[in-house]
XYZ file of C-alpha atoms in Angstrom:
768
model
C 128.260 132.880 96.126
C 131.883 132.399 94.738
C 132.863 130.631 98.467
C 129.190 128.619 97.702
C 130.754 127.382 94.478
C 134.358 126.696 95.737
C 132.999 124.742 98.745
C 130.482 122.924 96.420
C 133.269 122.103 93.760
C 135.593 120.774 96.548
C 132.918 118.646 97.958
C 131.974 117.244 94.510
C 135.505 116.360 93.962
C 135.853 114.798 97.210
C 132.866 112.459 96.143
C 133.723 111.887 92.833
C 137.265 110.756 94.360
C 135.677 108.640 96.728
C 133.592 106.998 94.144
C 136.659 106.340 92.127
C 138.480 104.777 94.763
C 135.465 102.502 95.745
C 134.916 101.379 91.960
C 138.705 100.580 91.741
C 138.288 98.261 94.959
C 134.993 96.754 93.831
C 136.901 96.047 90.416
C 139.916 94.606 91.982
C 137.901 92.528 94.239
C 135.331 91.324 92.187
C 137.815 89.564 89.283
C 136.303 87.827 86.335
C 134.066 85.213 88.511
C 132.182 87.529 90.426
C 130.838 87.076 94.155
C 132.705 84.017 94.800
C 131.951 81.671 97.754
C 134.328 78.780 96.893
C 137.836 78.579 96.842
C 138.965 76.528 93.525
C 142.456 74.835 92.658
C 143.435 72.556 89.856
C 146.449 70.276 89.275
C 147.708 67.497 87.150
C 150.687 65.586 87.043
C 152.284 62.577 84.643
C 151.526 59.032 86.029
C 152.819 57.277 82.856
C 154.201 54.020 84.078
C 156.522 51.303 82.748
C 156.570 51.328 78.819
C 158.135 48.033 78.342
C 157.761 44.450 79.798
C 154.695 45.088 81.736
C 151.219 43.394 81.089
C 148.445 46.171 80.480
C 145.600 46.053 82.728
C 141.998 45.817 81.377
C 141.745 43.192 78.747
C 143.443 40.249 81.132
C 145.216 39.423 77.866
C 148.489 37.734 78.886
C 150.077 38.727 75.361
C 149.267 42.524 75.776
C 152.695 43.733 76.902
C 153.735 47.563 77.085
C 156.377 48.323 74.300
C 155.943 52.098 73.844
C 153.734 55.336 74.345
C 150.975 56.706 72.446
C 149.867 59.044 74.923
C 150.978 60.065 78.192
C 148.966 59.422 81.269
C 147.977 61.830 83.680
C 146.365 62.622 87.504
C 143.940 65.638 87.144
C 142.647 67.062 90.361
C 140.186 69.830 91.255
C 139.880 70.635 95.035
C 136.946 73.074 95.927
C 136.459 74.487 99.583
C 134.565 76.944 101.438
C 136.797 79.613 102.927
C 136.178 78.930 106.457
C 134.546 75.227 105.962
C 134.556 71.867 104.200
C 136.275 70.757 101.109
C 136.432 67.937 98.632
C 139.199 66.555 96.425
C 138.540 64.667 93.288
C 141.068 63.039 91.487
C 140.745 61.742 87.754
C 143.273 59.017 86.660
C 144.198 58.025 83.314
C 144.392 54.548 84.802
C 142.191 51.526 84.232
C 140.837 51.935 87.862
C 141.318 53.133 91.321
C 143.245 50.999 93.675
C 142.442 50.290 97.266
C 146.384 50.278 98.034
C 147.134 53.315 96.003
C 144.438 55.222 97.771
C 145.532 53.994 101.322
C 149.055 55.238 100.472
C 147.923 58.609 98.709
C 145.989 59.147 102.267
C 148.945 58.271 104.274
C 151.012 60.920 102.436
C 148.139 63.567 102.804
C 147.879 63.218 106.223
C 151.699 63.577 106.710
C 151.761 66.815 105.009
C 148.381 68.136 105.929
C 147.182 66.593 109.022
C 143.403 66.028 108.703
C 142.435 68.455 106.129
C 142.468 65.532 103.569
C 141.397 62.041 104.207
C 139.124 59.276 103.054
C 135.861 60.913 103.581
C 136.755 63.886 101.448
C 139.281 62.682 98.747
C 138.062 60.545 95.935
C 140.152 58.948 93.143
C 138.604 57.582 90.152
C 139.975 55.929 87.048
C 138.651 56.514 83.272
C 139.046 53.169 82.497
C 141.644 52.981 79.930
C 142.781 49.360 79.094
C 146.142 50.532 77.908
C 148.070 51.448 81.038
C 150.357 49.356 82.794
C 149.211 47.031 85.275
C 150.243 45.415 88.714
C 149.225 48.322 91.101
C 146.219 46.614 92.699
C 146.426 44.386 95.728
C 143.983 41.518 95.214
C 145.674 38.821 93.526
C 142.757 38.039 90.662
C 143.781 41.686 89.352
C 147.466 40.969 89.136
C 147.796 37.564 87.904
C 148.328 38.476 84.317
C 150.729 41.437 85.284
C 153.009 38.502 87.374
C 152.084 39.925 90.772
C 152.610 43.316 92.012
C 154.777 45.797 89.743
C 156.238 48.475 92.302
C 156.947 50.701 89.379
C 153.352 51.029 88.202
C 152.466 51.405 91.798
C 154.886 54.014 92.838
C 154.354 56.415 89.797
C 150.550 56.371 90.402
C 150.941 57.059 94.266
C 153.625 59.691 93.284
C 151.646 61.753 90.465
C 148.206 61.704 92.796
C 149.932 63.201 95.292
C 151.698 65.924 93.378
C 148.587 66.765 91.586
C 146.838 67.150 94.758
C 149.633 69.310 96.066
C 149.366 71.536 92.656
C 145.578 71.982 93.393
C 146.039 72.789 97.003
C 148.696 75.121 96.274
C 146.529 76.856 93.642
C 143.527 77.377 95.573
C 141.897 80.968 95.264
C 138.587 82.493 94.898
C 136.603 81.203 91.978
C 133.325 80.034 90.543
C 131.971 76.823 89.475
C 129.394 76.419 86.740
C 127.692 73.332 85.998
C 125.956 72.177 82.229
C 124.541 69.046 80.502
C 124.483 67.926 76.928
C 124.068 64.511 74.854
C 126.518 62.735 72.860
C 124.602 60.400 70.662
C 127.306 58.622 69.099
C 129.832 57.809 71.431
C 128.494 54.625 73.233
C 126.357 51.841 72.580
C 124.815 49.017 74.628
C 127.110 45.907 74.229
C 124.670 43.359 76.064
C 121.582 44.286 74.741
C 119.928 41.164 75.668
C 120.681 41.722 79.346
C 119.533 45.181 79.381
C 116.040 43.754 77.497
C 115.601 41.739 80.692
C 114.894 44.878 82.679
C 111.005 45.654 83.111
C 109.355 47.031 80.196
C 107.510 49.783 82.244
C 111.303 50.800 83.447
C 112.837 50.906 79.893
C 109.988 52.896 78.405
C 111.134 55.867 80.619
C 114.369 56.108 78.543
C 114.938 56.892 75.202
C 118.041 55.056 74.854
C 119.655 51.867 76.219
C 122.706 53.591 77.280
C 123.040 57.007 79.006
C 123.828 59.861 76.471
C 124.438 62.758 78.969
C 127.286 64.196 79.707
C 127.847 66.357 82.780
C 130.385 69.100 82.893
C 131.769 71.382 85.479
C 133.487 74.693 84.619
C 135.965 76.314 86.976
C 136.522 79.995 86.655
C 139.361 81.779 89.054
C 138.326 85.086 89.746
C 141.974 86.321 89.073
C 142.758 84.113 86.024
C 139.417 83.337 84.509
C 138.431 80.119 83.192
C 141.253 77.389 84.667
C 139.553 74.013 83.885
C 136.848 71.602 83.300
C 135.771 67.928 84.638
C 133.092 66.108 82.968
C 131.417 62.491 83.554
C 130.176 60.561 80.392
C 129.800 56.875 80.522
C 131.580 55.098 77.844
C 134.244 52.170 77.870
C 138.065 52.934 77.570
C 138.144 50.183 74.751
C 138.456 52.112 71.775
C 142.307 50.494 71.547
C 142.174 46.981 71.255
C 143.246 44.002 73.545
C 146.438 43.750 71.417
C 147.451 47.369 71.417
C 151.042 47.507 73.267
C 151.023 51.150 73.358
C 150.415 53.237 76.735
C 147.390 55.108 76.105
C 144.584 57.272 77.592
C 142.068 55.926 74.905
C 139.183 58.046 73.875
C 138.989 59.869 77.300
C 142.672 60.588 77.634
C 142.502 61.711 73.929
C 139.716 63.943 74.679
C 141.339 65.607 77.701
C 144.480 66.004 75.757
C 142.560 67.931 72.794
C 140.449 70.114 75.174
C 143.591 71.159 77.161
C 145.524 71.931 73.980
C 142.239 73.683 72.382
C 141.829 75.908 75.502
C 145.931 76.922 75.413
C 145.617 77.866 71.699
C 142.086 79.379 71.459
C 143.723 82.756 71.999
C 145.114 82.329 68.450
C 141.980 80.427 66.778
C 138.962 79.237 68.317
C 138.135 77.022 64.991
C 138.684 73.269 65.094
C 141.861 71.845 62.959
C 140.668 70.322 59.631
C 141.275 66.805 61.259
C 139.087 67.703 64.354
C 141.973 67.932 66.663
C 143.144 71.294 68.078
C 146.190 72.645 66.303
C 149.262 71.538 68.470
C 151.859 74.036 67.462
C 150.332 77.533 66.702
C 153.174 80.078 67.607
C 155.606 78.419 64.887
C 155.901 80.602 61.966
C 158.299 79.570 59.069
C 160.604 81.952 57.996
C 161.711 80.066 54.944
C 159.343 80.253 51.568
C 161.695 78.543 48.838
C 161.642 74.872 49.389
C 165.415 74.608 47.475
C 166.393 76.716 50.363
C 164.743 74.678 52.955
C 166.280 71.378 51.514
C 169.680 73.211 51.619
C 169.260 74.100 55.133
C 167.948 70.639 55.955
C 170.912 69.300 54.371
C 173.281 70.890 56.883
C 171.768 68.984 59.940
C 172.784 65.681 59.520
C 172.113 62.885 62.195
C 174.796 63.166 64.912
C 175.966 60.163 66.950
C 174.175 59.364 70.402
C 175.308 61.506 72.977
C 175.127 61.690 76.875
C 171.922 63.837 78.386
C 170.795 65.106 81.500
C 167.688 63.787 83.100
C 165.946 67.557 82.761
C 166.599 67.983 79.440
C 163.972 65.633 78.585
C 161.451 67.640 80.790
C 162.941 71.043 79.863
C 162.094 70.173 75.967
C 158.493 69.026 76.597
C 156.605 71.019 74.217
C 153.724 71.794 76.840
C 156.351 72.968 79.452
C 157.816 75.158 76.748
C 154.545 77.010 75.772
C 153.251 77.369 79.492
C 152.978 80.711 80.947
C 154.688 81.595 83.866
C 152.856 82.280 87.027
C 149.332 81.055 85.475
C 147.766 77.884 86.601
C 147.812 75.655 83.479
C 144.205 74.744 82.096
C 143.209 71.190 83.616
C 140.494 69.255 81.708
C 139.345 65.850 82.903
C 136.831 63.295 81.009
C 135.768 60.866 83.945
C 134.050 57.871 83.906
C 130.417 57.087 84.958
C 128.236 54.039 84.675
C 129.806 52.298 81.714
C 129.414 49.029 82.622
C 127.671 47.835 79.332
C 128.698 50.696 77.215
C 130.970 50.026 74.323
C 132.701 52.790 72.200
C 132.630 50.635 69.355
C 129.560 51.979 67.983
C 129.392 50.169 64.633
C 128.552 47.182 66.297
C 129.877 43.624 66.838
C 130.580 41.403 63.823
C 132.296 37.899 63.282
C 135.894 38.346 62.131
C 135.300 35.024 59.712
C 132.229 35.973 58.101
C 131.366 39.866 58.705
C 128.105 38.941 59.767
C 126.465 40.248 63.103
C 127.309 38.124 66.122
C 125.038 35.893 67.980
C 122.412 38.200 69.721
C 122.318 36.330 73.019
C 125.712 35.176 73.504
C 127.953 37.436 71.413
C 129.446 34.179 69.427
C 130.214 33.174 66.120
C 129.414 29.551 65.101
C 129.453 28.963 68.768
C 132.742 30.504 69.552
C 133.270 33.792 71.303
C 136.858 34.454 70.217
C 135.659 35.536 66.732
C 133.125 38.191 67.810
C 134.500 41.606 67.708
C 132.991 45.332 68.157
C 134.165 47.711 65.480
C 134.824 51.077 66.319
C 133.957 54.340 64.012
C 137.681 54.114 62.463
C 137.532 50.299 61.802
C 139.720 48.709 61.303
C 142.221 51.700 62.574
C 141.819 51.467 66.397
C 143.909 55.021 66.618
C 141.625 56.250 64.373
C 138.599 54.613 66.264
C 140.109 56.322 69.715
C 140.483 59.754 68.078
C 136.892 59.842 66.811
C 135.276 59.071 70.195
C 137.598 61.157 72.009
C 136.939 63.831 69.411
C 132.900 63.333 69.950
C 133.295 63.793 73.547
C 135.815 66.896 73.124
C 133.441 68.757 70.934
C 130.642 68.436 73.025
C 132.643 69.216 76.147
C 133.654 72.262 74.435
C 130.014 73.165 73.630
C 128.873 72.793 77.247
C 131.969 74.829 78.603
C 131.363 77.859 76.444
C 127.498 77.691 77.432
C 127.794 76.997 81.004
C 125.748 79.260 82.867
C 124.436 77.736 86.049
C 126.399 78.228 89.075
C 126.961 76.085 91.795
C 126.274 77.478 95.184
C 125.632 76.431 98.922
C 127.533 74.142 101.039
C 129.834 71.491 100.522
C 129.835 68.312 102.353
C 130.536 64.593 102.119
C 129.751 61.294 103.802
C 131.987 58.119 103.463
C 131.445 54.663 104.636
C 133.310 51.202 104.340
C 130.893 48.414 103.668
C 131.421 44.696 104.059
C 129.855 43.583 100.759
C 130.317 39.574 101.494
C 127.651 39.367 104.058
C 125.344 42.583 103.968
C 122.037 42.122 104.907
C 119.854 43.761 102.350
C 115.965 44.802 102.621
C 114.140 44.888 99.390
C 110.685 45.649 98.647
C 108.095 42.754 98.449
C 104.289 42.530 98.108
C 102.796 43.693 101.541
C 106.476 44.666 102.940
C 109.817 43.997 102.781
C 112.195 40.708 102.444
C 115.648 40.691 103.872
C 118.333 39.006 101.594
C 122.094 38.936 101.918
C 124.893 39.510 99.480
C 127.561 36.863 99.138
C 131.360 36.522 99.285
C 132.753 37.513 95.843
C 132.770 34.819 92.776
C 132.907 35.474 89.473
C 130.729 32.999 86.705
C 131.500 31.394 83.799
C 130.336 34.434 81.766
C 133.358 36.553 82.795
C 135.853 34.068 81.106
C 133.827 34.615 77.865
C 134.938 38.330 77.965
C 133.123 40.895 75.618
C 132.529 42.163 72.233
C 135.271 44.593 73.308
C 138.065 42.095 73.864
C 136.413 38.392 73.798
C 138.102 35.718 75.868
C 139.178 32.141 75.134
C 138.542 28.703 74.928
C 134.598 27.443 74.909
C 133.437 30.207 77.245
C 130.234 32.041 76.507
C 128.139 34.983 77.613
C 125.085 33.984 79.024
C 126.073 30.829 80.308
C 124.466 29.814 83.614
C 125.127 26.404 83.761
C 128.728 25.895 83.528
C 130.878 23.115 81.954
C 131.855 20.100 83.845
C 135.771 20.037 82.567
C 135.968 23.761 83.964
C 134.434 23.118 87.084
C 136.664 20.442 87.735
C 139.813 22.374 86.831
C 138.136 25.428 89.383
C 137.992 22.587 91.933
C 141.715 22.158 91.842
C 141.629 25.977 93.497
C 138.638 26.208 95.360
C 135.406 24.283 95.719
C 132.470 26.580 96.503
C 130.151 25.468 99.170
C 126.623 24.574 98.828
C 125.698 28.213 100.284
C 127.815 30.087 98.295
C 126.402 28.351 95.106
C 122.818 29.047 96.387
C 123.810 32.392 97.281
C 125.164 33.547 93.976
C 122.516 31.601 91.815
C 121.809 31.517 88.947
C 125.674 32.360 88.640
C 127.459 29.165 87.922
C 130.699 29.970 89.837
C 133.948 29.743 87.822
C 136.286 31.286 90.642
C 135.343 31.599 94.214
C 137.611 34.477 94.889
C 135.695 35.928 97.654
C 136.847 32.920 99.626
C 140.122 32.187 98.388
C 142.988 33.348 100.707
C 146.403 31.922 99.413
C 148.938 33.587 99.213
C 146.334 36.405 100.153
C 143.051 37.933 99.441
C 141.945 37.068 95.681
C 139.117 39.669 95.877
C 137.946 42.431 98.047
C 135.256 42.079 100.655
C 135.184 45.653 102.210
C 134.405 48.370 99.588
C 134.089 52.240 100.269
C 131.057 54.175 99.253
C 131.029 58.107 99.100
C 129.109 61.166 98.286
C 130.557 64.364 97.490
C 128.644 67.481 97.550
C 129.171 70.667 95.870
C 126.181 72.811 96.296
C 123.488 71.410 93.951
C 125.664 68.680 92.698
C 126.040 65.320 94.157
C 129.186 63.037 93.007
C 128.454 59.305 93.802
C 131.889 57.418 94.282
C 131.346 53.802 93.235
C 134.186 51.267 93.358
C 133.069 49.412 90.158
C 131.623 49.520 86.841
C 127.436 50.179 87.085
C 125.628 49.028 83.721
C 123.219 51.607 82.524
C 120.173 50.809 84.309
C 121.746 49.882 87.424
C 123.398 53.560 87.477
C 120.086 54.955 86.780
C 118.076 53.215 89.794
C 121.189 54.491 91.978
C 121.112 58.073 90.710
C 117.360 58.205 91.110
C 117.273 56.512 94.819
C 119.878 59.135 95.973
C 118.375 61.959 94.374
C 114.985 61.607 95.458
C 116.744 61.564 99.253
C 118.534 64.565 98.686
C 115.840 66.497 97.021
C 113.705 66.115 99.977
C 116.155 68.549 101.545
C 116.763 70.916 98.934
C 114.168 73.443 97.105
C 116.104 73.577 93.741
C 117.176 70.831 91.032
C 119.995 68.427 92.206
C 122.317 67.066 89.686
C 123.737 63.651 90.412
C 126.550 61.894 88.622
C 128.255 58.625 89.365
C 132.050 58.437 89.182
C 132.830 54.846 88.479
C 135.790 52.902 89.316
C 136.511 55.243 92.282
C 138.832 54.561 95.532
C 139.049 50.948 94.696
C 137.741 48.091 92.233
C 135.252 45.064 92.473
C 134.341 44.537 89.093
C 130.517 45.176 87.752
C 127.006 45.990 89.461
C 124.197 44.813 87.137
C 120.541 44.923 87.949
C 118.382 41.867 89.509
C 117.234 41.188 85.952
C 120.665 41.349 84.297
C 122.142 39.214 86.534
C 119.758 36.537 85.808
C 121.070 36.649 81.994
C 124.551 36.268 83.160
C 126.466 37.987 80.221
C 129.777 39.290 81.048
C 128.781 41.953 83.346
C 126.566 39.620 85.374
C 128.845 36.935 85.746
C 131.478 39.822 87.034
C 129.141 41.137 89.567
C 130.630 39.615 92.510
C 128.747 39.554 95.274
C 125.527 38.215 94.057
C 121.977 39.264 92.504
C 121.259 41.703 95.272
C 124.535 43.580 94.697
C 122.905 46.822 93.084
C 119.913 46.581 96.147
C 122.637 46.630 98.596
C 124.517 49.536 97.069
C 121.241 51.551 96.824
C 120.136 50.999 100.575
C 123.813 52.212 101.757
C 123.863 55.159 99.419
C 120.476 56.236 100.717
C 121.709 56.310 104.219
C 124.494 58.487 103.323
C 122.260 60.684 101.313
C 119.949 60.601 104.201
C 122.657 61.573 106.618
C 123.723 64.490 104.309
C 120.330 65.642 104.623
C 119.941 65.406 108.313
C 123.438 66.799 108.712
C 124.295 63.536 110.711
C 127.610 61.597 110.614
C 127.521 58.036 109.521
C 129.467 54.919 111.060
C 132.899 54.334 109.270
C 132.687 50.796 109.008
C 135.439 48.226 108.876
C 138.509 49.103 107.501
C 139.889 47.440 104.140
C 143.383 45.690 104.606
C 146.871 47.074 103.663
C 148.347 44.136 101.661
C 151.332 45.958 100.621
C 153.827 43.929 102.648
C 152.264 40.313 101.480
C 152.787 41.279 97.495
C 154.639 39.135 95.427
C 156.176 40.164 92.312
C 157.667 37.933 89.305
C 158.568 40.500 86.873
C 162.262 40.234 86.065
C 164.141 43.405 86.459
C 166.307 45.113 83.705
C 169.578 43.482 84.165
C 171.581 45.573 81.383
C 171.564 47.540 78.104
C 173.797 47.101 75.226
C 174.810 48.178 71.815
C 176.910 46.658 69.017
C 180.512 47.414 69.042
C 181.003 51.025 67.728
C 177.460 52.019 68.172
C 176.249 54.599 70.883
C 172.861 54.782 72.508
C 170.864 57.326 70.637
C 172.636 56.608 67.373
C 170.008 56.560 64.386
C 169.514 52.864 62.922
C 167.142 53.770 60.132
C 167.308 57.465 59.241
C 164.833 59.440 57.062
C 165.899 59.360 53.308
C 168.325 61.607 52.308
C 167.187 65.486 50.911
C 163.665 64.044 52.205
C 160.715 66.351 51.613
C 157.244 64.887 53.588
C 153.607 66.381 52.933
C 151.155 66.871 55.609
C 149.286 63.593 56.319
C 152.614 61.422 55.566
C 154.289 59.184 57.967
C 157.811 59.866 59.160
C 159.449 57.087 60.697
C 163.017 57.145 62.234
C 164.559 54.059 64.063
C 167.348 54.747 67.122
C 169.490 52.257 69.073
C 167.875 52.355 72.526
C 167.545 50.979 76.138
C 164.622 49.826 77.938
C 161.951 52.407 78.949
C 161.898 50.838 82.531
C 165.032 52.535 83.102
C 163.661 56.092 83.397
C 159.625 56.853 82.874
C 160.630 60.195 81.823
C 158.143 61.591 84.155
C 156.883 64.924 83.095
C 159.311 64.730 80.270
C 159.447 62.754 76.997
C 160.737 59.807 75.048
C 160.004 61.311 71.554
C 160.292 65.083 70.158
C 159.587 66.590 67.051
C 161.674 69.642 66.734
C 161.166 72.613 64.336
C 163.876 74.856 62.901
C 163.240 78.581 63.772
C 165.872 80.596 61.861
C 168.962 78.946 61.007
C 170.083 77.380 64.063
C 167.334 77.463 66.683
C 165.393 74.083 67.357
C 161.942 74.540 69.114
C 160.075 71.771 70.210
C 156.926 71.150 68.361
C 155.481 67.621 69.246
C 156.078 65.184 72.062
C 155.019 61.877 73.152
C 152.045 63.289 74.650
C 150.756 64.248 71.160
C 148.128 62.393 69.369
C 150.296 62.280 65.979
C 153.597 61.030 67.727
C 154.205 57.349 68.677
C 157.307 55.911 70.485
C 157.756 52.080 69.950
C 159.899 50.182 71.783
C 161.229 46.628 70.655
C 164.109 44.031 71.349
C 165.126 41.143 68.786
C 164.445 38.776 71.707
C 162.887 38.766 75.148
C 166.481 38.115 76.911
C 168.279 40.514 74.650
C 170.314 43.497 76.094
C 169.700 45.253 72.669
C 166.626 47.455 71.656
C 165.536 50.004 69.157
C 162.982 52.906 69.306
C 160.919 53.683 66.629
C 159.484 57.251 66.521
C 156.571 57.596 63.975
C 155.141 61.108 63.314
C 152.102 61.318 61.516
C 152.442 64.866 60.055
C 149.154 67.010 60.991
C 147.265 68.656 58.626
C 147.923 71.891 60.668
C 151.738 71.312 60.906
C 153.885 74.581 59.643
C 155.788 74.166 56.596
C 159.520 74.079 57.114
C 162.617 71.795 58.490
C 162.068 69.569 61.182
C 163.656 66.433 63.000
C 163.054 63.661 65.379
C 164.826 63.250 68.699
C 164.951 60.391 71.095
C 165.552 60.561 74.942
C 166.559 57.288 76.989
C 168.411 56.061 79.673
C 170.629 52.848 79.730
C 171.366 50.755 82.758
C 174.868 49.406 83.012
C 175.869 45.675 84.276
C 176.806 47.176 87.461
C 173.525 49.042 88.184
C 174.326 52.439 87.117
C 171.778 54.694 84.814
C 173.148 56.915 82.262
C 170.650 59.153 80.328
C 171.356 59.816 76.275
C 169.739 61.665 73.472
C 169.622 61.051 69.478
C 168.514 63.058 66.801
C 167.706 62.186 63.280
C 168.725 64.172 60.055
C 166.576 66.987 59.203
C 163.924 66.935 56.551
C 161.282 69.259 55.057
C 157.659 69.159 55.382
C 156.293 71.132 52.492
């Protein structure tokens, strides 16, 4: 009996020990994401372009020249891979749109680094459509006229940043899970061309509650080891909260939403509540060690503004707020707010009004007394464009947080993709006709008179107006000096009156694209449709429904289909046939004629059918690489200078002596500076707010990637070698009371071309 008991005990102990180690093994290998079938990796890198002298891309307003930074721009990437199978890459750019030339050069670099692992088939590069980013990075003439041609600095920072964000995502690849969720945002977009939308069939419109898409689709990425590491979402609203006269680089409402969400996640361990102004608290780990106001004033008085001093390039990077706060070895949380079918969707949700009378604009033409220049849309923060940007960004951010927290549906099944290049200038399209089909054709690219009228987000000039299907004899005469469209082109584009026959203009090189990429990325039950333009609401609905019908035939469960707008290249707008007939701005900017949407639907259905049947598709004709043909008329920086006895970085206008500010106040400091084109401060900052910890330790608190801090650059005249940097800090309600100062980092250029970095600091002041 004793022997039996001893043997029984030893067996029991062995069993318990075995189960213990089995449990440990399972625990270690299950991680936080469960039974993962994917490898996931996310990355992010600074793509902020030249903050001076370069025309902004989007409004085509020659007077909108970059002169500072509101928010830094970033490339954000996710990679999803099957451990032994296929993989896809999606890059979201804080830029107006993707560029064919940028895409070509990024793919060349990826091939040199990774071989055939990443290529045109499985890499998508998409723009958020901010109208507050430097231009000059596209290769076709019509898109770089206002930027005085090609801007190499704009182009290089994009290519470099995209590549580095993909490298980071690739290096971060590890087992994880992806969750998908959907929800509505009712107050972040309105239809800016309702008269065109109303021309769609009544039966079709009756299927939808709204005249714009209100749904956001969000992906939540959860790493098995680290837990949540990011989110990407798609929602349709234009990046035009910032106006056509804004000179500060900004990601607009989507760039703001991304900044808010990344900061929210990094700080949610401290507090899950939103700050009272709706933006996450920027610096949550700062604790003031001083309680008496007079003590703070005495301490601040001991830090007077020093003379500007030489600095190293790396100092600007080292003092970045988010670089300081980032945890070692842990992937940074990446959140992207991607663009969708935003063609006719405006964030200026209060409506369009005449600036002279305050009355609503004309419904059909968006004019005021016949003039389009007086009709402007109003954002929710009107008349403050920064407030409108914050509000629309916050509305997207809050919905994204809710979807992120509640996401429960897991993406499953295989990863796949299809890609093709299509010549849209002469594509035969089968369209349904009573009793069968009719074969029609697309046209070489052309823009109509309504294009020059602009939109309520950014009106054009002269006497153009939206909804013009006749044209104007004077402007036709001006047009003919460039290129007179032939009868075949006029008939093909009808009822569009052609203002610019861009598809047939080839001097000094192509004015508009003919060959466009189309692409489907599939991750389990999610399909991402990469489109190289801006689809209107109804055009996007038709495309999504057509693809979903094909994909659903080969799938048992629900298929989620999202449109990724402005992806891989740019070719302006895509409307429905009925909207095209009205010839508002979007129809006049639908380049390839009235059957453009039907062509997209036809070709995307081919890609979807190939996915279902597991067949390959013809790659199609390659688009041109026009890098060696580019012309640039932007003058370089010759040199920078300061008055005698003044150093770069010296304070020109300081804070008042013994100053105390309250939260909500504006602090303004002006420095002697140099042209920001000398160094883009990539992954660094031009502006910095520091907080005094203890009696002699300055801690980074806010930089030029914070919504509350603006860097404004100016020179007294265009040819002047002298310039100023103005830092404006609107003190957040969440700011910690204490002693602060404002710093500036820059780089000057000598007459002989050498670049020297400098730094400057204001006197210290108190925030009570």
